[in-house]
Coordinates of C-alpha atoms and ligand atoms in Angstrom, one line a residue:
X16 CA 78.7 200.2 126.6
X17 CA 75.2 201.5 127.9
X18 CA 73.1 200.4 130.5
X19 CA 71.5 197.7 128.6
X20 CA 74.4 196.1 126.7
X21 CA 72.5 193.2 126.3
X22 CA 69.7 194.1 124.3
X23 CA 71.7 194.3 121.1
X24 CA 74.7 192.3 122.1
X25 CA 76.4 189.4 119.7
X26 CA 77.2 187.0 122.2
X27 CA 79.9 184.3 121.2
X28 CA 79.1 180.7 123.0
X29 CA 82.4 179.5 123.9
X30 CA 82.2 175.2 124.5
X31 CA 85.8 175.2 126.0
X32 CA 86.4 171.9 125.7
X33 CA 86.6 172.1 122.1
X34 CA 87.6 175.5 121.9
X35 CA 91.3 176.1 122.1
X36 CA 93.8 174.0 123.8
X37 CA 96.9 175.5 125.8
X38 CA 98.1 172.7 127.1
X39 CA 98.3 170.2 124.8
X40 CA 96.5 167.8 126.4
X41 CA 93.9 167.2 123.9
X42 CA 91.0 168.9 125.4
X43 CA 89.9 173.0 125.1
X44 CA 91.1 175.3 128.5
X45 CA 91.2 178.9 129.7
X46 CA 95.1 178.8 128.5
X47 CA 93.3 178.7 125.3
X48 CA 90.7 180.7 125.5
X49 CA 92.7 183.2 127.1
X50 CA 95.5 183.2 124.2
X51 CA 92.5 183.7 121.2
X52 CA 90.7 186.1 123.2
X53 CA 92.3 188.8 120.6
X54 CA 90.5 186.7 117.8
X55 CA 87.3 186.9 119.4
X56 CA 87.8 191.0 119.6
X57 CA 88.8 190.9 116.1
X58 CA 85.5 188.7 115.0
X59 CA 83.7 191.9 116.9
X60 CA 81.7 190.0 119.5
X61 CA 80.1 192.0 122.5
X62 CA 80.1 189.3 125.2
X63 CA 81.0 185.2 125.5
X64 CA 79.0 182.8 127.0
X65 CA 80.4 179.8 128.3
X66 CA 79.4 176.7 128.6
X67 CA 80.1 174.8 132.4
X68 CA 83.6 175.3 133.2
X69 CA 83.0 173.4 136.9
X70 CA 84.8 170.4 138.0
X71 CA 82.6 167.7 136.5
X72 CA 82.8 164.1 136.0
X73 CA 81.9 164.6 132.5
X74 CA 78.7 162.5 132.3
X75 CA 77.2 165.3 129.9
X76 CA 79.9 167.5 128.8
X77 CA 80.0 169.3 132.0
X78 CA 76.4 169.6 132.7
X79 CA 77.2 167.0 135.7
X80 CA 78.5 169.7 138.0
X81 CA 80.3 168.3 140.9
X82 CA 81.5 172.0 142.6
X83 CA 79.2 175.1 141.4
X84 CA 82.2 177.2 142.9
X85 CA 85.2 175.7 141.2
X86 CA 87.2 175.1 137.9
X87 CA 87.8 171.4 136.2
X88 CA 90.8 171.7 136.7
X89 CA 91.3 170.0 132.8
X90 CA 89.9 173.4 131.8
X91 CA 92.4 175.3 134.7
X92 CA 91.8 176.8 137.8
X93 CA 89.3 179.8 139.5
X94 CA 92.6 182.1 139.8
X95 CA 92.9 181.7 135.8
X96 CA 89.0 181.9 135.5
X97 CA 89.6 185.6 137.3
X98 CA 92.1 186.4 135.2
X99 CA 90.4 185.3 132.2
X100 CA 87.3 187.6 133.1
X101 CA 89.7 190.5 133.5
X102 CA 91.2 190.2 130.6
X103 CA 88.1 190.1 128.3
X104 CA 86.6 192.8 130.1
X105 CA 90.0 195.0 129.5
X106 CA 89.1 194.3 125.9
X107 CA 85.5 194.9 126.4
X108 CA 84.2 191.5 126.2
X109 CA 81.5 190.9 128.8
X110 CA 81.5 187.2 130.3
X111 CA 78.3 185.1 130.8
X112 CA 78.7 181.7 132.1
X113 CA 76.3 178.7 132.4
X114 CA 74.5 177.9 135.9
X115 CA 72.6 174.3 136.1
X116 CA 70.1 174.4 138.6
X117 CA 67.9 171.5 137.3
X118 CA 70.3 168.6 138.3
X119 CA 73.7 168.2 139.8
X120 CA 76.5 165.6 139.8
X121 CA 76.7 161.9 141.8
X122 CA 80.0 163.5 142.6
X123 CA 78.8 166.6 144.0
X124 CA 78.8 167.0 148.2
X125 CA 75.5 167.0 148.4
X126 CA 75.0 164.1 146.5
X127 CA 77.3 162.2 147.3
X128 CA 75.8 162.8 151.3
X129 CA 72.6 161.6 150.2
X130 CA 74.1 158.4 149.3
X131 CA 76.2 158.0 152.1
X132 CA 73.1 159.0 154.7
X133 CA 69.3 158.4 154.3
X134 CA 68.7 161.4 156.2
X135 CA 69.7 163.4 153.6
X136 CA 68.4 162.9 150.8
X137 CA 65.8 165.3 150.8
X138 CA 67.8 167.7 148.4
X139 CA 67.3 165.5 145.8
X140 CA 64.2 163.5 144.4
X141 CA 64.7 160.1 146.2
X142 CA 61.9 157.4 146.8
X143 CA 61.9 153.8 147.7
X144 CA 59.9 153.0 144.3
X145 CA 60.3 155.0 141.5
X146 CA 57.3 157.6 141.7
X147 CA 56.0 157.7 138.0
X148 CA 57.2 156.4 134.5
X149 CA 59.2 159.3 133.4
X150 CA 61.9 158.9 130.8
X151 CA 64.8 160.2 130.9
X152 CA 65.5 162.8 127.4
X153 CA 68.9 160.8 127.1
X154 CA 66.6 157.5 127.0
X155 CA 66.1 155.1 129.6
X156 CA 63.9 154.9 132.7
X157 CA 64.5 158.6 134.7
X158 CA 65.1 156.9 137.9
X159 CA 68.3 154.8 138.8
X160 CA 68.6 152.6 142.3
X161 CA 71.0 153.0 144.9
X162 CA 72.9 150.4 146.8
X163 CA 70.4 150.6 149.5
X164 CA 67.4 150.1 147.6
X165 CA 66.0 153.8 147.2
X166 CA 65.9 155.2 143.8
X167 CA 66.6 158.6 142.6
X168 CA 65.5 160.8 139.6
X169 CA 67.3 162.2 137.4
X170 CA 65.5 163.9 133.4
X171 CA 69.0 163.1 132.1
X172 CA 71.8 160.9 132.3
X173 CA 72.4 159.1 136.2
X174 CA 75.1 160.7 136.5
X175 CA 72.7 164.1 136.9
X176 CA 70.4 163.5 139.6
X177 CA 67.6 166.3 139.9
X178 CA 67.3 168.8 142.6
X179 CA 64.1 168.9 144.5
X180 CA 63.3 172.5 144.6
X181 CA 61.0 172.5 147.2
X182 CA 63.8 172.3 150.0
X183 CA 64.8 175.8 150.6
X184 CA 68.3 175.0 151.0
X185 CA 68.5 174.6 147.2
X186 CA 67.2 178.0 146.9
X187 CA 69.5 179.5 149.3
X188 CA 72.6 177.8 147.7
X189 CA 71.9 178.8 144.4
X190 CA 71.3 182.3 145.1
X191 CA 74.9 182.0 146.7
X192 CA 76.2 180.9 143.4
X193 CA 75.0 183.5 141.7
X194 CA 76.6 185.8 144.2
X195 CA 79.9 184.0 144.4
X196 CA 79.7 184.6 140.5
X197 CA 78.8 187.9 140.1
X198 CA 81.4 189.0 143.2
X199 CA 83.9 187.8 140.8
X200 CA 82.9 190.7 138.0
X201 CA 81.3 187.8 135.6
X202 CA 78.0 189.7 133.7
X203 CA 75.3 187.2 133.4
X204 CA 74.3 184.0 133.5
X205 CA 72.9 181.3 131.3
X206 CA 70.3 179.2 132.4
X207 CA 70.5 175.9 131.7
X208 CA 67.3 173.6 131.2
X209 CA 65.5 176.5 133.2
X210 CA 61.9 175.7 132.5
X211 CA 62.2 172.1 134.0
X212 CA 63.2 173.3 138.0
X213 CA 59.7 172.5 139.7
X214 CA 58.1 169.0 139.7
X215 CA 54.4 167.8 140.2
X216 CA 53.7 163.8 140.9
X217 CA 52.5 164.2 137.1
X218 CA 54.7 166.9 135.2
X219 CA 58.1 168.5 135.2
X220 CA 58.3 171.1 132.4
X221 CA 56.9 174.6 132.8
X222 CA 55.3 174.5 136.2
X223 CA 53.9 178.0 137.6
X224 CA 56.3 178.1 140.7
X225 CA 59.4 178.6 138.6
X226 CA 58.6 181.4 138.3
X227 CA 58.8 182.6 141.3
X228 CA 62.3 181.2 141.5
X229 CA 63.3 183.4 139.2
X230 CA 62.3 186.4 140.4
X231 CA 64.3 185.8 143.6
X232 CA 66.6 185.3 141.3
X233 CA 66.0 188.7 139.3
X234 CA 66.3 190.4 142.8
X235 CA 69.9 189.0 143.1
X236 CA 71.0 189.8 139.9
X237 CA 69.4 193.4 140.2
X238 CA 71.7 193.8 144.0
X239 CA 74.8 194.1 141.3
X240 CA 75.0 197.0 138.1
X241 CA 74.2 195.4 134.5
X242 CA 74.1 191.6 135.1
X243 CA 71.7 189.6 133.4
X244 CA 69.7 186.3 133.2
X245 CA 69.3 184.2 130.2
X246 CA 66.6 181.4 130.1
X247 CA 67.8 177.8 128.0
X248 CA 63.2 177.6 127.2
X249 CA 62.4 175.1 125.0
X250 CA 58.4 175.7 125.1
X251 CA 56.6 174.9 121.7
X252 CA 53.9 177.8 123.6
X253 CA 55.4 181.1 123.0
X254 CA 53.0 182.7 125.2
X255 CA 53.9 180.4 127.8
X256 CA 58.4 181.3 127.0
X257 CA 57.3 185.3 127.2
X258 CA 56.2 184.4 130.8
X259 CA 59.9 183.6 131.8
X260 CA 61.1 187.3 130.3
X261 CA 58.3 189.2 132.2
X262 CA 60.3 192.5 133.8
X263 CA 60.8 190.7 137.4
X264 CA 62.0 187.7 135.6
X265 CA 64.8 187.1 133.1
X266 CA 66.4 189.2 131.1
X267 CA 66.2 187.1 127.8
X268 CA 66.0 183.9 126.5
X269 CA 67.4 181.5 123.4
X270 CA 65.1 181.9 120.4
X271 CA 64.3 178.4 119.3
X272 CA 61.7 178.7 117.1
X273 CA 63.8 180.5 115.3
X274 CA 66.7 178.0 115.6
X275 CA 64.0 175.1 114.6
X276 CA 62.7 177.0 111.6
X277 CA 63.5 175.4 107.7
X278 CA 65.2 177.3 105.5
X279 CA 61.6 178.7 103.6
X280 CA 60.6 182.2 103.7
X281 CA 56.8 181.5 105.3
X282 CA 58.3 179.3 108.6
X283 CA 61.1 181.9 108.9
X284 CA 58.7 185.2 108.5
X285 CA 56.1 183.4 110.4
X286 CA 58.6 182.7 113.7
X287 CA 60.0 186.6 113.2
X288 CA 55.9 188.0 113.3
X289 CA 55.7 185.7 116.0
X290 CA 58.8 186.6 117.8
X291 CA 58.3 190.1 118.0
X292 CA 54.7 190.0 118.9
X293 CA 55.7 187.9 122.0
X294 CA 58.1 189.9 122.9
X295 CA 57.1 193.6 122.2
X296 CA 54.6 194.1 124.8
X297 CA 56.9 192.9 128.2
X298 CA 59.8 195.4 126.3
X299 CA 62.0 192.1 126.4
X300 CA 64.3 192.3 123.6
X301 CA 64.5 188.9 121.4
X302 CA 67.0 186.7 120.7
X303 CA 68.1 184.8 117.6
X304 CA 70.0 181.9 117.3
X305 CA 71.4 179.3 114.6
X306 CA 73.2 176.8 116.3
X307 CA 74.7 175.7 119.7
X308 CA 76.1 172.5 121.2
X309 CA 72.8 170.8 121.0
X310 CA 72.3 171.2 117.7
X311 CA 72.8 170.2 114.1
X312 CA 75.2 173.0 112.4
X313 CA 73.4 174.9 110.1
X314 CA 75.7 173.8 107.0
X315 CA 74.7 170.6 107.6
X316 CA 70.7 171.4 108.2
X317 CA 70.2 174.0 105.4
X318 CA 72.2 171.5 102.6
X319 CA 69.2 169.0 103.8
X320 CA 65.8 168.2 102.0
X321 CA 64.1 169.0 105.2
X322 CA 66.0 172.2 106.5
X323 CA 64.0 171.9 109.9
X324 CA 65.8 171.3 113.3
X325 CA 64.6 168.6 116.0
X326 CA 65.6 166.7 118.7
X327 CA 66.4 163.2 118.6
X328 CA 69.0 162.9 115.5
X329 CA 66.0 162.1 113.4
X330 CA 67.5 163.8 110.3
X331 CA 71.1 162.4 110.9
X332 CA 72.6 160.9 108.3
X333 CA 70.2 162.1 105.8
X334 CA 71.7 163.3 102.6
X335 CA 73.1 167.1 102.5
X336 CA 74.4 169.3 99.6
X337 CA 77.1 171.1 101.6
X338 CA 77.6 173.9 99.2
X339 CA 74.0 174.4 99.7
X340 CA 74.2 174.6 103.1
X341 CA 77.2 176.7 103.6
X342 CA 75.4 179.3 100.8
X343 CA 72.2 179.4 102.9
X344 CA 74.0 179.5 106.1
X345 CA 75.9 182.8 105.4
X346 CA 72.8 184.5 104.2
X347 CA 71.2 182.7 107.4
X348 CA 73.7 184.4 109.4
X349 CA 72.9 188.2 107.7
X350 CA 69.2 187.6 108.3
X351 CA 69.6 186.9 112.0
X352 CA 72.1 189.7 112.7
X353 CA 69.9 192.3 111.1
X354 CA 66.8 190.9 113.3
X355 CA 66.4 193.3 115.9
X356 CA 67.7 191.7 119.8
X357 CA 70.5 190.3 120.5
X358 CA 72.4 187.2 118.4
X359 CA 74.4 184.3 119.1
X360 CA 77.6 182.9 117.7
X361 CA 77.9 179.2 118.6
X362 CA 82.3 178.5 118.1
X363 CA 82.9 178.0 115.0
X364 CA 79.6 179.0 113.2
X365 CA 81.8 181.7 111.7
X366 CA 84.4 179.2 110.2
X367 CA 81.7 177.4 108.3
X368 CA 82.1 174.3 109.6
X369 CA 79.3 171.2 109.1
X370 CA 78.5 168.9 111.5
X371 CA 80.5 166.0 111.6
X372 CA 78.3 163.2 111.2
X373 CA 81.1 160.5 110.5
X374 CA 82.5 160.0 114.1
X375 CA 83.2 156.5 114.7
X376 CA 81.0 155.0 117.4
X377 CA 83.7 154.1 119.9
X378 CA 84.5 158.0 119.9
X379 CA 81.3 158.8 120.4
X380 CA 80.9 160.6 124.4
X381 CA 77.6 162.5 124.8
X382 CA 75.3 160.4 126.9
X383 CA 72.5 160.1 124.5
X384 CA 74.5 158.1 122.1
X385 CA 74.6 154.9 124.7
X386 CA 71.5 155.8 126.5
X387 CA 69.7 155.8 123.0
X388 CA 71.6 152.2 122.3
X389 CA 72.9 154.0 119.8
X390 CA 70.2 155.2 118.1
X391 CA 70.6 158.6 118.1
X392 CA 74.1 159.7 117.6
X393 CA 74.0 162.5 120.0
X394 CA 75.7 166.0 119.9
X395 CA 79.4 165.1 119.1
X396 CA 79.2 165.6 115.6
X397 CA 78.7 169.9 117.0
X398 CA 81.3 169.9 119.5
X399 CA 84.3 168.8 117.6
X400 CA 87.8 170.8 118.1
X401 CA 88.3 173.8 116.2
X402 CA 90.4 174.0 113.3
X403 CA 92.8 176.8 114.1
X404 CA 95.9 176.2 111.5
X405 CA 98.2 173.9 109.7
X406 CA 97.2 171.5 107.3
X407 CA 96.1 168.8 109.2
X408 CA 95.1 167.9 112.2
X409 CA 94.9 168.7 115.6
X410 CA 95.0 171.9 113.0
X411 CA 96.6 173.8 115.6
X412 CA 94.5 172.5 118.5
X413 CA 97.1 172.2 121.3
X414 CA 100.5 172.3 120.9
X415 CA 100.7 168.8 120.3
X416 CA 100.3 169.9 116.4
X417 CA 101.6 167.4 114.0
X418 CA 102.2 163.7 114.5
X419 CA 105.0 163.7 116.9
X420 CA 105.1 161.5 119.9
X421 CA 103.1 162.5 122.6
X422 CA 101.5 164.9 120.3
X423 CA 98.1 164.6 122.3
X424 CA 94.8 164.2 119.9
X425 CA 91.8 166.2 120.2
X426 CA 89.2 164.6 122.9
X427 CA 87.3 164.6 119.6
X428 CA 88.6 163.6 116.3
X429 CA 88.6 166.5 113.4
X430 CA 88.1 165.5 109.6
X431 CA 91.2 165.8 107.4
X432 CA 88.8 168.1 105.1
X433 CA 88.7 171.1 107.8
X434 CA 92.5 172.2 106.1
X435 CA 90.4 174.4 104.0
X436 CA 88.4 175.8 107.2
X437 CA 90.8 176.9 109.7
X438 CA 91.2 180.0 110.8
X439 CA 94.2 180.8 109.4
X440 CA 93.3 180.0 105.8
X441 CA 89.6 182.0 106.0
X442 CA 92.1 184.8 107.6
X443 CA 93.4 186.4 104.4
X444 CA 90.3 185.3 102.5
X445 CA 88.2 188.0 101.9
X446 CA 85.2 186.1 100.5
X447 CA 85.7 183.6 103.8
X448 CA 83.2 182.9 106.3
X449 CA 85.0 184.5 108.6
X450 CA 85.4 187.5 107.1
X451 CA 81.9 187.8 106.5
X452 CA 81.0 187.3 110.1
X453 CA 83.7 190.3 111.1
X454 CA 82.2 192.8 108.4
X455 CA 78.4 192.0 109.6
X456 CA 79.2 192.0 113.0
X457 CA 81.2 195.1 112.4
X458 CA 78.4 196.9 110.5
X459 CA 75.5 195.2 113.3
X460 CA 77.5 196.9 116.3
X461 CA 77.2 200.3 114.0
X462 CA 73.7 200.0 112.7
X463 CA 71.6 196.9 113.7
X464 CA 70.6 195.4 117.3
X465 CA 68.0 196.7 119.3
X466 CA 65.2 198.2 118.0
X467 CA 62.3 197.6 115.5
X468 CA 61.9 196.5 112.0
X469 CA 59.3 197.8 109.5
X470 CA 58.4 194.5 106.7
X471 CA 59.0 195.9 103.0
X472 CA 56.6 194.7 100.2
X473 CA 58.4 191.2 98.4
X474 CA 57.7 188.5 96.7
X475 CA 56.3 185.7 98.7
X476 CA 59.9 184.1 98.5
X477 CA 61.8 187.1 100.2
X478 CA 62.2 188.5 103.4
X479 CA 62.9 192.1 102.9
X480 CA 62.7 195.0 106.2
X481 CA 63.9 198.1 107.2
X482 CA 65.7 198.9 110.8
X483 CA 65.8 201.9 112.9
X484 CA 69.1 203.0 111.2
X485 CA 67.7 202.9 107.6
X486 CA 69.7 199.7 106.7
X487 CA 67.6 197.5 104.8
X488 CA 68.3 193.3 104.6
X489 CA 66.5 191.2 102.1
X490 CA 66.7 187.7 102.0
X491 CA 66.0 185.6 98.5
X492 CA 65.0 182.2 99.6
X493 CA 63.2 181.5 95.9
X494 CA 65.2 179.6 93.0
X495 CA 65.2 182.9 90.3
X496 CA 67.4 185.9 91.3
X497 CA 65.4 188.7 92.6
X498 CA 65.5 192.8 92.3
X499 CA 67.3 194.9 95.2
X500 CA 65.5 198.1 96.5
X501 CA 67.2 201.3 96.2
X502 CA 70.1 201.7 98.2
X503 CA 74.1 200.7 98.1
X504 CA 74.7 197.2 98.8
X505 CA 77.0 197.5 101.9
X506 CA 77.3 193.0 102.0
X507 CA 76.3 190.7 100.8
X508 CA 76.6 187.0 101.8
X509 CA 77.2 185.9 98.2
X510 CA 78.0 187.9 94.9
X511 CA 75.0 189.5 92.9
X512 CA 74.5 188.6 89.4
X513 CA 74.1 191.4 86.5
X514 CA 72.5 193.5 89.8
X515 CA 70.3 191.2 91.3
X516 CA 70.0 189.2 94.3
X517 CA 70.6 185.1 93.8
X518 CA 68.7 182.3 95.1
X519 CA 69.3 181.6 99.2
X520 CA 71.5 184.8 99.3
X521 CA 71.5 188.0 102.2
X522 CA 72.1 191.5 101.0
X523 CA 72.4 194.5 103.4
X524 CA 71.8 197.8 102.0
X525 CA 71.9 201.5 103.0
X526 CA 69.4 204.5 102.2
X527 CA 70.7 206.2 99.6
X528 CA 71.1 209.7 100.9
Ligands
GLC621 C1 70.8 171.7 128.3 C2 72.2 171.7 127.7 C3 72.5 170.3 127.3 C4 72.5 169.4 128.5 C5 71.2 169.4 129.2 C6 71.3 168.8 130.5 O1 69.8 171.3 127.4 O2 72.2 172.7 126.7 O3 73.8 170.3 126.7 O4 72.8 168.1 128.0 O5 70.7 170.8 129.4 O6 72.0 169.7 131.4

């Protein structure tokens, strides 16, 4: 791979607890991973980011991080997590995981030091009245009390408390986990909540001296060959996001304007016109992204009457045409990997699986459910096991398959419906998500990633453009069927009628020669 593998990658996000379990216990590990990592060179991804595999209370899935330098050991141990980053790199498979430098856990050393001595608190944000009226983005006040009187902050859930980045010890020992990391051959990291690091009396998010964390941080990165930085931005302000990818910063960062977009052809070429001109002039190359473990699956989104994305579980619940939204989400999927950048694959984007919006509340996990007071369901209904085989669940999920005793059940329950979505029935289905994710990703490593795109005259209800390579994908996002330029249809994410291109359907074609 060259010099700048990332610039064109397909990354795979990997959210291990719900990825594949090798133990049976009920919960996603590196056994798992480790045993499907030929399905993930198969489904022709370039790297796999992971989502916090450090010992963690599980306040927030793992984004409580008791021991940056360690395994939960319900996921395995660091010998395994070496192994595991051999392995993938034997097949090729670069490995980004996630660092969270924001917060930490009430289990962590530090932390748990604070509480236990006054004196040292000053790594955190402690004060013997809370300091301001900030909220916390789970809900509820962002400052919890201690035994001894003294409160602490923390943007999300208690069990997170903030680090105060103005103590340089906090520099100094993240810079040391980035080492410890990247000693141990792993290829980039994933920044989690990066924009949120410094705090005022009066404001949190986007503060100038980040910056000037992460160019320490660039310098670290830049002592090893090829390892990158990737930015988790959520700025409305895309002037203010292109400040993070300047060259002595990161390398890239998540798209989510592009993520938020509706399904409609104006939003969607407005956020690509505005993506490129952002990003052009620093020579940063984009990013585009459906779905993650924050977010409402695109089946679900697209079947919606408002096809937007926001915070908050707003839309939850609201009626969705699934057929809908599985047809818009595989010609979703061909618009993004022809954009020019690099893509992300959230786990089981390429099975086709909707959110699960059903869970029973006493199920329910992620913080924001309870801290809501159940208001807003929270991001369970995206993290839910994947259906791997059989006919119902744990659908090969473990090897507690079936209903014997001790057979353990997912952490998270799957619907009895996913028997059509496992990967073993989409394998030998050729009109299957799944294969549609291998042939674009296939053709994309071949003839799409990095680059530039040239707009083709359309109708206001299509996104047509040309790539470097002369492959040309044109998106219908009107009701009637549409015309296809010139050229041999090399996929398409649904079938054309008499020769022309349906409503919410992808087609990739090549130059006729
Ligand atoms: C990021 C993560 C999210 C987590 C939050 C706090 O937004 O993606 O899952 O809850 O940060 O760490």
């Amino acid at each position: 791979m060259s010099q700048t593998w990332w610039r064109g990658a397909a990354i795979y996000q990997v959210y291990l607890r719900s990825f594949a379990d090798g133990n049976g216990d009920g919960a996603g590990d590196l056994a798992g991973l480790r045993s499907h990592l030929p399905y993930l060179k198969d489904l022709g991804i370039d790297a796999i980011w992971l989502n916090p595999w450090y010992p963690s209370p599980m306040a927030d899935g793992g984004y409580d991080v008791a021991d940056y330098r360690d395994i939960e050991p319900v996921f395995g141990t660091l010998a395994e997590a070496e192994r595991f980053i051999e392995e993938a790199h034997e097949l090729g498979i670069k490995v980004i995981i996630d660092v969270v430098p924001n917060h930490s856990s009430t289990e962590s050393a530090w932390f748990k030091e604070a509480l236990a001595n006054p004196a040292a608190r000053d790594r955190f944000w402690f004060a013997d009245e809370p300091l301001n009226d900030w909220q916390s983005i789970f809900g509820g006040s962002a400052w919890t009390q201690v035994p001894d009187g003294q409160w602490y902050l923390h943007l999300f859930d208690p069990g997170q408390p903030d680090f105060n980045w103005n103590n340089p010890e906090v520099h100094q020992e993240f810079e040391d986990v980035l080492r410890f990391w990247f000693d141990r051959g792993v290829d980039g990291v994933r920044i989690d909540s990066a924009a949120l690091l410094i705090k005022s009396d009066t404001a949190y998010e986007d503060l100038d001296e980040v910056h000037d964390v992460y160019r320490r941080w660039r310098e670290v990165a830049d002592e090893y060959d090829e390892r990158i930085l990737i930015g988790e931005v959520w700025l409305p302000d895309q002037e203010r996001f292109a400040r993070y990818l300047r060259p002595d910063e990161l390398h890239t960062a998540f798209n989510f304007d592009f993520l938020s977009c509706a399904w409609d052809p104006a939003d969607l070429r407005r956020s690509i016109d505005l993506t490129l001109a952002t990003h052009t002039p620093i020579g940063a190359p984009p990013t585009w992204v459906l779905a993650n473990h924050d977010v409402t699956r695109p089946v679900t989104r697209y079947g919606r009457a408002d096809t937007s994305f926001a915070h908050g579980g707003a839309l939850h619940g609201t009626p969705t045409d699934l057929e809908l939204g599985y047809r818009r989400a595989r010609a979703a999927a061909l618009l993004a990997m022809a954009l020019p950048g690099s893509v992300y694959v959230y786990q089981g984007e390429e099975l086709g699986l909707p959110e699960v919006e059903d869970l029973p509340d006493e199920v329910r996990q992620d913080p924001m459910y309870a801290r809501s007071g159940g208001t807003n369901p929270g991001r369970d209904g995206c993290r839910i096991p994947l259906p791997w085989s059989g006919d119902e669940p744990p659908f090969g999920f473990g090897t507690g398959a079936g209903t014997g005793a001790g057979a353990a059940r997912p952490w998270l329950p799957q619907p009895e419906s996913w028997r059509k979505l496992t990967a073993e029935a989409q394998r030998t289905d050729l009109g299957s998500m799944l294969n549609l994710y291998r042939t674009a990703l296939s053709l994309r490593r071949e003839l799409l990633g990095d680059g530039t795109l040239t707009w083709l005259p359309s109708g206001e209800k299509v996104l047509a453009f040309t790539r470097d390579s002369g492959l040309t994908c044109v998106t219908n996002l009107g009701a009637e069927p549409v015309p296809l330029p010139a050229g041999e249809v090399l996929l398409a994410s649904g079938p054309l009628v008499d020769g022309l291109l349906p409503s919410d359907t992808t087609a990739w074609l090549a130059q006729r020669s």
